[in-house]
Amino acid sequence: MAVDGVYMDVPVVRDFSKKFSQISETLTQVVKVLTALSNVLKATAFIGAVGGAAVAYFIDTVKPYIENVAEKCGEISQDLTASVDAFERGDELGAARFH
């Protein structure tokens, strides 16, 4: 059975957009906490707690990946919102983002 036209379940897609935005915000907060932890661990390593330096190194290694995922989730959220808005306007160019 062929379907003519394009269909989008707007509330579901808007909900996806909201969830990606929330994930982005949460991961951004995680990065801030990791930065603070890393700074504290580096300071304690400076005064002699060498194990803290290893943990700080691990945090500093993982943090860029979390920042990247947070950024990508924010971008996906914006893309989904723009796509829904374009769909509601009947704008075919708005769909080009996902081709």
Coordinates of C-alpha atoms in Angstrom, one line a residue:
M1 CA 0.0 0.0 0.0
A2 CA 1.6 3.2 -1.1
V3 CA 1.3 6.4 0.9
D4 CA 1.1 9.7 -0.9
G5 CA 2.9 12.6 0.6
V6 CA 4.9 13.0 3.7
Y7 CA 3.7 12.2 7.2
M8 CA 5.3 13.3 10.5
D9 CA 4.0 12.6 14.0
V10 CA 4.7 16.1 15.1
P11 CA 4.3 15.6 18.9
V12 CA 6.5 12.6 18.9
V13 CA 9.3 14.3 17.0
R14 CA 9.0 17.4 19.2
D15 CA 9.3 15.1 22.2
F16 CA 12.5 13.5 20.7
S17 CA 13.8 17.0 20.2
K18 CA 13.1 17.9 23.8
K19 CA 14.8 14.7 25.1
F20 CA 17.9 15.3 23.0
S21 CA 18.0 18.9 24.4
Q22 CA 17.7 17.5 28.0
I23 CA 20.5 15.0 27.3
S24 CA 22.7 17.8 26.0
E25 CA 22.0 20.0 29.0
T26 CA 22.7 17.0 31.4
L27 CA 26.0 16.2 29.7
T28 CA 27.0 19.8 29.7
Q29 CA 26.5 19.8 33.5
V30 CA 28.5 16.6 33.7
V31 CA 31.4 18.2 31.9
K32 CA 31.3 21.1 34.4
V33 CA 31.4 18.7 37.3
L34 CA 34.2 16.7 35.7
T35 CA 36.2 19.9 35.2
A36 CA 35.8 20.9 38.8
L37 CA 36.8 17.4 40.0
S38 CA 39.8 17.4 37.7
N39 CA 41.0 20.7 39.0
V40 CA 40.6 19.5 42.6
L41 CA 42.5 16.3 41.9
K42 CA 45.3 18.2 40.1
A43 CA 45.6 20.4 43.2
T44 CA 45.7 17.5 45.6
A45 CA 48.3 15.8 43.3
F46 CA 50.4 18.9 43.5
I47 CA 50.5 18.5 47.3
G48 CA 51.3 14.8 47.2
A49 CA 48.2 12.7 46.4
V50 CA 49.6 11.0 43.3
G51 CA 46.6 8.8 42.8
G52 CA 44.5 11.9 42.2
A53 CA 46.7 12.8 39.2
A54 CA 45.9 9.5 37.5
V55 CA 42.1 10.1 38.1
A56 CA 42.5 13.7 36.8
Y57 CA 44.2 12.4 33.7
F58 CA 41.4 9.9 33.1
I59 CA 38.8 12.6 33.6
D60 CA 40.6 14.9 31.2
T61 CA 40.8 12.1 28.6
V62 CA 37.1 11.3 28.8
K63 CA 35.8 14.9 29.1
P64 CA 36.2 15.8 25.4
Y65 CA 34.1 12.9 24.3
I66 CA 31.3 13.9 26.6
E67 CA 31.5 17.4 25.4
N68 CA 31.3 16.2 21.8
V69 CA 28.2 14.0 22.5
A70 CA 26.6 17.0 24.4
E71 CA 27.2 19.2 21.3
K72 CA 25.8 16.6 18.9
C73 CA 22.7 16.0 21.0
G74 CA 22.1 19.8 21.0
E75 CA 22.5 19.9 17.3
I76 CA 20.1 17.0 16.8
S77 CA 17.6 18.7 19.0
Q78 CA 17.8 21.9 16.9
D79 CA 17.6 19.9 13.7
L80 CA 14.5 18.1 14.8
T81 CA 12.8 21.3 15.9
A82 CA 13.7 23.0 12.6
S83 CA 12.4 20.0 10.7
V84 CA 9.1 19.9 12.5
D85 CA 8.7 23.7 12.0
A86 CA 9.4 23.3 8.3
F87 CA 6.9 20.4 8.1
E88 CA 4.2 22.5 9.7
R89 CA 4.9 25.3 7.2
G90 CA 4.9 22.9 4.3
D91 CA 8.5 23.9 3.6
E92 CA 10.1 21.1 1.6
L93 CA 13.6 22.7 1.9
G94 CA 13.5 22.1 5.7
A95 CA 13.7 18.4 5.1
A96 CA 17.0 18.8 3.2
R97 CA 18.9 18.7 6.5
F98 CA 18.4 14.9 6.8
H99 CA 19.3 13.9 3.2

